Short mmCIF file of C-alpha atoms and ligand atoms in Angstrom, two decimals:
data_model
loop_
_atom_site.label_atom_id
_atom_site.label_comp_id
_atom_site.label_asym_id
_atom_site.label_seq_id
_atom_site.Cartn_x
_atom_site.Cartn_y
_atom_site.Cartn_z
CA UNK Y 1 76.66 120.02 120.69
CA UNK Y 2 79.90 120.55 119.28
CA UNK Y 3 81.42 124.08 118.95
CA UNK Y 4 81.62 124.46 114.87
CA UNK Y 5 77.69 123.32 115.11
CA UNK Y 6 77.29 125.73 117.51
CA UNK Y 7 78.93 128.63 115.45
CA UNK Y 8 76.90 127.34 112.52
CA UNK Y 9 73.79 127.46 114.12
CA UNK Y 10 74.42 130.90 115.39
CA UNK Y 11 75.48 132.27 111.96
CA UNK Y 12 72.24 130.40 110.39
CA UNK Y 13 70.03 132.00 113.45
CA UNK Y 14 72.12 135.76 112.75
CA UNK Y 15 71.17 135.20 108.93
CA UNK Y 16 67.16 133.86 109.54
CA UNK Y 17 66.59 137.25 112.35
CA UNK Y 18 66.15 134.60 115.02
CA UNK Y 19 67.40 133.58 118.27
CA UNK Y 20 69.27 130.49 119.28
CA UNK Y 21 68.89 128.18 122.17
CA UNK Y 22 72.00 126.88 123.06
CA UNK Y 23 71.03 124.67 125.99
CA UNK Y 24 67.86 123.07 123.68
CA UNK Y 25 69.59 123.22 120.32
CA UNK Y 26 66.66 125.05 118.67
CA UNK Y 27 66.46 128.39 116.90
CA UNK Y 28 63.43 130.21 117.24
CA UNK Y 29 61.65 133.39 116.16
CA UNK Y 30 58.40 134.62 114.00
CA UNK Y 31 58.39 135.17 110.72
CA UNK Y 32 55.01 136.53 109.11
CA UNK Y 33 52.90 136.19 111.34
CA UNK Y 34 53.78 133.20 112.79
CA UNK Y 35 55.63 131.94 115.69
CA UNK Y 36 58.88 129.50 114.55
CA UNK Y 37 60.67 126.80 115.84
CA UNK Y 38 63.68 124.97 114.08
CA UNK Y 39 65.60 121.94 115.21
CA UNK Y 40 67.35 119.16 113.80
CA UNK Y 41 65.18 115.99 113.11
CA UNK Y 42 67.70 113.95 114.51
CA UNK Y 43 70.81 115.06 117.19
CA UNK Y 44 73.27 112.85 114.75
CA UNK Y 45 72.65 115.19 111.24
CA UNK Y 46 72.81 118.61 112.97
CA UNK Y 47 71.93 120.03 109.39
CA UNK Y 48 68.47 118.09 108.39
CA UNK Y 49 65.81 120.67 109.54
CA UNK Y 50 62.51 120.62 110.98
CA UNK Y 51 60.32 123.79 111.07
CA UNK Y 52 57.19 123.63 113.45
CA UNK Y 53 54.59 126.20 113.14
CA UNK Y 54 51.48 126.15 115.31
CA UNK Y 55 48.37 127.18 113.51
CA UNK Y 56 44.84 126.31 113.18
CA UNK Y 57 41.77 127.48 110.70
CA UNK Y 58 37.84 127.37 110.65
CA UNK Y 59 38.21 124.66 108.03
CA UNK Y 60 39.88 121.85 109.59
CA UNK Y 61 43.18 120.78 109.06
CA UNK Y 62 45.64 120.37 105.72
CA UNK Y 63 44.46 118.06 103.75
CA UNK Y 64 47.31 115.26 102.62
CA UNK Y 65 46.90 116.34 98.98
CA UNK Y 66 48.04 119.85 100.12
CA UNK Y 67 50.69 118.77 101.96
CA UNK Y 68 51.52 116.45 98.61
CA UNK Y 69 50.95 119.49 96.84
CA UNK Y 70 53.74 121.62 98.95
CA UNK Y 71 56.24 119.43 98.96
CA UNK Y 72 55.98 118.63 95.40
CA UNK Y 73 56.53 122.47 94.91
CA UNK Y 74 59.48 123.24 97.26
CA UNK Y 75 62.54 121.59 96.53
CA UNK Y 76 64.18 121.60 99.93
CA UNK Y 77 61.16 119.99 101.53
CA UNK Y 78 61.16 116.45 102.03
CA UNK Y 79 57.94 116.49 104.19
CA UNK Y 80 54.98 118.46 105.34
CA UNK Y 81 52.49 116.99 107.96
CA UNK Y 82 49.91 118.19 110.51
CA UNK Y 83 49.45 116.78 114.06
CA UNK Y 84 46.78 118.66 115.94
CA UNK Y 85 47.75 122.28 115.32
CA UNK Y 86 50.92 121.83 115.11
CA UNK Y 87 52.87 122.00 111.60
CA UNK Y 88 55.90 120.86 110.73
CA UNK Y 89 57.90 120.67 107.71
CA UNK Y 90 61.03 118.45 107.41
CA UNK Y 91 63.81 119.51 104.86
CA UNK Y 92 66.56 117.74 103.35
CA UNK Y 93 70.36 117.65 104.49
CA UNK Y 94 72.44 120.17 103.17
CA UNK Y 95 75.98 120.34 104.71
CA UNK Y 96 77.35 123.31 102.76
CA UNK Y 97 76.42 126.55 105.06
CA UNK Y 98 75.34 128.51 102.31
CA UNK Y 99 73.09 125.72 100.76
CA UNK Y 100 71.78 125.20 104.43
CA UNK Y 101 70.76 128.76 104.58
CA UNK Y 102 69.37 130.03 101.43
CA UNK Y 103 67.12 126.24 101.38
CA UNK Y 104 65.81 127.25 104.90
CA UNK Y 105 64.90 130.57 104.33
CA UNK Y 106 63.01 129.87 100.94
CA UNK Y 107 61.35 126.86 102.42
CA UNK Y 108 60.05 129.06 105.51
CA UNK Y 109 58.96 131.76 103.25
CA UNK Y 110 57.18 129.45 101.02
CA UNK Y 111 55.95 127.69 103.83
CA UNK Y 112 54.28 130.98 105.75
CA UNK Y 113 52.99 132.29 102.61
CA UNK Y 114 51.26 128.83 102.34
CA UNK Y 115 49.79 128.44 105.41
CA UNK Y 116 48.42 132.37 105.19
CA UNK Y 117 46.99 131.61 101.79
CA UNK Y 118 45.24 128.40 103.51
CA UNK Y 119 44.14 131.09 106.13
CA UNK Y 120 45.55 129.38 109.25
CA UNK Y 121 46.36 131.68 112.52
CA UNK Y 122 48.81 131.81 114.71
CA UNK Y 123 48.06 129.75 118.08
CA UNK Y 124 48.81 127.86 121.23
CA UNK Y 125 49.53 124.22 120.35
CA UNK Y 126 47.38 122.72 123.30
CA UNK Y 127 44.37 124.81 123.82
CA UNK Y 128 44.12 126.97 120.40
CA UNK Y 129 43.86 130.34 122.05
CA UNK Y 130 46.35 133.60 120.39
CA UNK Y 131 49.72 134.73 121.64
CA UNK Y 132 51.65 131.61 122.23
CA UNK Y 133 55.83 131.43 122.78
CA UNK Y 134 58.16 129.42 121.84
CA UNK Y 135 59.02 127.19 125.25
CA UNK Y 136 60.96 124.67 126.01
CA UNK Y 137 59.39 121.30 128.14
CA UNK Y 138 61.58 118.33 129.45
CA UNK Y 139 63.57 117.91 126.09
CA UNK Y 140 61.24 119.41 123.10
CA UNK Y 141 60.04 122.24 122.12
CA UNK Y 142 56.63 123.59 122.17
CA UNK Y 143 54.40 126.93 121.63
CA UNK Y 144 51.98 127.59 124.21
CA UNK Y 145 49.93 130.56 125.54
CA UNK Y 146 50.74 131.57 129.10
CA UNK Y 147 47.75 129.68 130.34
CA UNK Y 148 48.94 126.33 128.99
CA UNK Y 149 52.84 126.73 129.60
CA UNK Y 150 51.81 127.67 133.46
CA UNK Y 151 50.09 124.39 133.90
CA UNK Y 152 52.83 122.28 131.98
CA UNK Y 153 55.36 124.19 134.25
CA UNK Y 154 53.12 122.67 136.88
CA UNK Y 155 52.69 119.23 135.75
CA UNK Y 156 56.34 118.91 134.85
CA UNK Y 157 57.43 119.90 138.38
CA UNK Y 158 55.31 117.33 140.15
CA UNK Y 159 56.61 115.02 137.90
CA UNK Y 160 60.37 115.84 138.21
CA UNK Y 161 59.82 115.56 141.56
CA UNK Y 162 58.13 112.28 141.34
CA UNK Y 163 61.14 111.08 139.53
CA UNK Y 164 63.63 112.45 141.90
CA UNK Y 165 61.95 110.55 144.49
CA UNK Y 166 61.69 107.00 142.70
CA UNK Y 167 64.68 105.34 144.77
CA UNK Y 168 67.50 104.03 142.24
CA UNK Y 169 67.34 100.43 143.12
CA UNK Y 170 71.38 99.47 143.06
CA UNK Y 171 70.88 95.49 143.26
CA UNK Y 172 68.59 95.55 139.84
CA UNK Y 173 71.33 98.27 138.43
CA UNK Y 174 74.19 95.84 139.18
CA UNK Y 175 71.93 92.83 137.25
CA UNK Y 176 71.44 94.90 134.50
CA UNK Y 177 74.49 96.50 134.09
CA UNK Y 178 76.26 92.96 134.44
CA UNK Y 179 73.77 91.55 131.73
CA UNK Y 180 74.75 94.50 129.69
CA UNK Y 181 78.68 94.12 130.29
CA UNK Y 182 77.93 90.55 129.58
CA UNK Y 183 77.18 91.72 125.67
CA UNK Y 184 80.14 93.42 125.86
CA UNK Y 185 82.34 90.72 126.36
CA UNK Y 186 80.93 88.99 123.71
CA UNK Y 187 81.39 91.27 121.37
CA UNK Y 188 85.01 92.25 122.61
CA UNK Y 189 85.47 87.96 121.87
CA UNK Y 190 83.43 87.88 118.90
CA UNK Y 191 85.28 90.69 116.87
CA UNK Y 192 88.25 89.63 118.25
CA UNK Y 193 88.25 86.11 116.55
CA UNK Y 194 86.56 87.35 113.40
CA UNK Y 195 90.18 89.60 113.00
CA UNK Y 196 88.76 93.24 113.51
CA UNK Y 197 90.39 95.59 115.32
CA UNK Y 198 87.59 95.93 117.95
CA UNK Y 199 86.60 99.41 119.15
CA UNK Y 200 83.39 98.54 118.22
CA UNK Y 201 83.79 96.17 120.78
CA UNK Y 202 84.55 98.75 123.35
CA UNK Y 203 81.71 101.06 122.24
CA UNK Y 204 79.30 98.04 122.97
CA UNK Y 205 80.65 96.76 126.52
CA UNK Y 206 80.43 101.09 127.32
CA UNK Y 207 76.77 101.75 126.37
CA UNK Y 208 75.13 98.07 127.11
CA UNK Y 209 76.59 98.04 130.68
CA UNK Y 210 75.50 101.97 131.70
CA UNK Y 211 72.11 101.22 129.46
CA UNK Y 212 71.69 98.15 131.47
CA UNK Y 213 72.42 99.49 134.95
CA UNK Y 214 69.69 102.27 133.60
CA UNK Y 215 66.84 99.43 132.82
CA UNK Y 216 66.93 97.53 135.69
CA UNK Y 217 68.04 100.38 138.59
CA UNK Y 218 65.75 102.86 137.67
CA UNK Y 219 68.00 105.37 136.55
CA UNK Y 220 71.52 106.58 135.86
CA UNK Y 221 72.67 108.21 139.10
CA UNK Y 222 76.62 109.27 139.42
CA UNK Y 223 76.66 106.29 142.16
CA UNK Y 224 75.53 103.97 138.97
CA UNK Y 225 78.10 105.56 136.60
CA UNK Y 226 80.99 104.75 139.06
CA UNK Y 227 79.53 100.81 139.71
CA UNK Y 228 79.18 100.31 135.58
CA UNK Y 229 82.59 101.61 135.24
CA UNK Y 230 84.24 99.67 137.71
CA UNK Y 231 81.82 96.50 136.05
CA UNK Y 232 83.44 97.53 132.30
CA UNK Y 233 86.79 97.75 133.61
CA UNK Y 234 86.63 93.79 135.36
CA UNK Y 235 84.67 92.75 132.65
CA UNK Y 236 87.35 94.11 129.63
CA UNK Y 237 89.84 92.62 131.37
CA UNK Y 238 87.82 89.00 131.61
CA UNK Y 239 86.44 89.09 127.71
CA UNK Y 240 90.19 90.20 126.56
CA UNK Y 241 91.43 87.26 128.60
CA UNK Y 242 88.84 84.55 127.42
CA UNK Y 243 90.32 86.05 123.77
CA UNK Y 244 93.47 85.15 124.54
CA UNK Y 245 92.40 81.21 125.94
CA UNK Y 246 90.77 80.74 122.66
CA UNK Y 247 94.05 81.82 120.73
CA UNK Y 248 96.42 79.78 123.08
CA UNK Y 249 93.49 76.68 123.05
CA UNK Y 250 93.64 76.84 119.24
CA UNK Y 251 97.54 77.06 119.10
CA UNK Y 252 98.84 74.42 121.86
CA UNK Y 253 95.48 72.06 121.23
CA UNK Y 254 93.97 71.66 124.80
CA UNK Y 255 90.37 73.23 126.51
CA UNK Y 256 89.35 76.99 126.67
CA UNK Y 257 88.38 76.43 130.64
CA UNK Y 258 92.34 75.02 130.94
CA UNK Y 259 93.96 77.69 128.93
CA UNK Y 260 91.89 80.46 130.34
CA UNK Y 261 93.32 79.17 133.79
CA UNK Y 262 96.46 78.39 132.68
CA UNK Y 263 97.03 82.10 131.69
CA UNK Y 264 98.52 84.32 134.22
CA UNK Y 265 101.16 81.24 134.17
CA UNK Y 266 101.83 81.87 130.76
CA UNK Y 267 102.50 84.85 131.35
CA UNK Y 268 104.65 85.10 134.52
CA UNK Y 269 107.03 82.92 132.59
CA UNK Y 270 106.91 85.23 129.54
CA UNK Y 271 105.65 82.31 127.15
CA UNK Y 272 103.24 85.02 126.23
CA UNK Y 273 105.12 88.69 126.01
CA UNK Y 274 103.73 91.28 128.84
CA UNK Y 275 104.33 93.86 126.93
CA UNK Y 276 102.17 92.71 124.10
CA UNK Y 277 99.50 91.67 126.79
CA UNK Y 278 99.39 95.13 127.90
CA UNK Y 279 99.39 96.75 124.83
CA UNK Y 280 96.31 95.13 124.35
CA UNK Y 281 94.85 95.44 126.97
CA UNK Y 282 95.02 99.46 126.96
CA UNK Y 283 94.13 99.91 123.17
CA UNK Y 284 90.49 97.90 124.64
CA UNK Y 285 89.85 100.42 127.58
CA UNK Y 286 90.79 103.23 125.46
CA UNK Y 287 87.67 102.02 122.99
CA UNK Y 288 85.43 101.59 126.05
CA UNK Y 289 86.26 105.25 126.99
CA UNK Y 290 85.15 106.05 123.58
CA UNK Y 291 81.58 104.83 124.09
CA UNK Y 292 81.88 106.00 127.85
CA UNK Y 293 82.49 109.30 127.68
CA UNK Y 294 79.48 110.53 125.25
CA UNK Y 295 77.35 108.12 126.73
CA UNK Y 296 78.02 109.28 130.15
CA UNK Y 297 78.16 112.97 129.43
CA UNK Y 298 74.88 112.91 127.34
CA UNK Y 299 72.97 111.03 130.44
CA UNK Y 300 74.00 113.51 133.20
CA UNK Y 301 72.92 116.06 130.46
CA UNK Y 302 69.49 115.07 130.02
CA UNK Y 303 68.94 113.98 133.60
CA UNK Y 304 69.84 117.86 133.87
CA UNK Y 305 67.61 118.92 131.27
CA UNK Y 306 64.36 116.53 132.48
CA UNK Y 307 63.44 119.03 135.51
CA UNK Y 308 63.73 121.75 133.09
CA UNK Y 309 61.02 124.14 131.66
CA UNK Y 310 61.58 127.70 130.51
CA UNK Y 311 60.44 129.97 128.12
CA UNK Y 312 62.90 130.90 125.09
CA UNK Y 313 61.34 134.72 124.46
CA UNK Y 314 63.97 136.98 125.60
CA UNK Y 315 64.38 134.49 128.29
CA UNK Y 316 66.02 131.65 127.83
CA UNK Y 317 67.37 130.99 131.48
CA UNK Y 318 64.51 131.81 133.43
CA UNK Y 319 61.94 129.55 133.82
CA UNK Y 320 59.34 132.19 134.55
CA UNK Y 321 57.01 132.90 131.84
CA UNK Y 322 55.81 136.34 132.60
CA UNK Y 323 59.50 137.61 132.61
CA UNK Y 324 59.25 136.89 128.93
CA UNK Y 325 56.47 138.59 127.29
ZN1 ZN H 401 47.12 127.39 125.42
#
């Protein structure tokens, strides 16, 4: 999360009387009687909001005609649905802070007001029972009771370890992140010829090889990062060349296979300009650290954030729920 998103959602958590959950990206808080939770419906459009409420009454769920009947009546709302007892209602972008704000707080007032009116209660998403907190579970959010977020904390340990455990299998990582580098260099040619400056190109050969080592090994350990990179780096340096045997095989009329070995001859004799070769050759790895970087960051991130289970009341950084109520 960048730092201006991270500002705004601080201001827009300051404004609402809730907290904010920097390593999740959620804010949280009640308001009413209900227990809140607000993140983006998508990591790309920090400013398109859901709002999940957890609540349940005698008389069954909301009907779709209500939910028609909500949205229809709230302006900001693009969507109201119920799955199990959990609620959520999507709103629309706004980028303008103030917008973002004042469409937020009127949606989640109209919203509570609603759901009181419909007479649902406050409860635990999985089992029903009162008293549940907002927590956070291997990537989303949820609101459990202690009961439920004890056993998840369970579950999700034995599971986290399970993973840990799985052995990265290097050979299939190598296959796919060669199959993956593969599309890369096709895309690197491919643009190439059709005249576009390609760091689209680069983006592809970054996130196709690590995605590919991530298929077929298993997962994306550090030891996988460093073999991908080293793959992207030979394999730029191969698709930029096969570029260059079309262009010469086009110009001087003979085979791709003889101008693509002919090359390095070219250019020890400076028919074709080092300089320009280089050039080249560094504006393509700078786009394939482009789609490295975030790629790479965002999977050590989450293979962080897997193993992790806490609960956000007061407590954001300890993982044991009792500390927080
Ligand atoms: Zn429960």
């Amino acid at each position: 999360m960048g730092n201006k998103i991270r500002q705004n959602y601080e201001t827009l958590a300051q404004n609402l009387g809730f907290r904010f959950d920097v390593d999740g990206g959620a804010l949280y808080g009640q308001r009413g009687t209900y227990d809140v939770i607000i993140y983006p419906q998508n990591t790309n459009y920090p400013y398109m909001l859901s709002v999940s409420i957890s609540a349940q009454r005698q008389t069954g769920p909301l009907t779709k005609d209500a939910c028609k009947q909500f949205k229809r009546d709230n302006k900001p709302v693009s969507a109201l649905v119920q799955n199990g007892n959990v609620i959520t209602m999507s709103l629309k972008n706004s980028s303008k802070q103030d917008a973002l704000f004042e469409n937020l707080n009127q949606a989640l007032n109209a919203l509570v007001n609603f759901l009181r009116t419909e007479g649902f209660q406050n409860c635990c998403q999985s089992c029903g029972n009162e008293n549940p907190s907002a927590c956070y579970v291997s990537g989303s959010y949820m609101l459990l009771c202690p009961n439920c977020f004890a056993k998840l904390q369970n579950d999700n340990t034995m599971a986290y370890a399970q993973k840990q455990n799985r052995s990265e299998n290097v050979i299939g990582g190598i296959v796919g992140a060669l199959l993956g580098s593969l599309l890369g260099v096709a895309s690197i040619v491919v643009l190439s010829q059709l005249g576009y400056v390609a760091a689209l190109s680069g983006v592809i050969m970054a996130i196709c090889t690590l995605k590919g080592y991530e298929m077929l090994g298993g997962k994306l350990t550090k030891k996988g990062i460093i073999i991908s990179v080293i793959l992207m780096i030979l394999m730029t340096i191969f698709g930029d060349r096969i570029d260059w045997a079309i262009v010469i095989a086009r110009e001087v009329e003979i085979d791709i296979i003889t101008a693509f070995r002919v090359f390095p001859e070219l250019l020890l004799n400076d028919i074709i300009d080092m300089g320009t070769y280089v050039a080249s050759l560094v504006l393509q790895f700078l786009f394939v650290l482009l789609g490295a970087i975030p790629t790479i960051i965002n999977t050590l991130k989450s293979n962080k954030m897997q193993g992790r289970i806490y609960c956000l009341n007061g407590a954001a950084q300890n993982p044991d729920y009792d500390n927080c109520n």
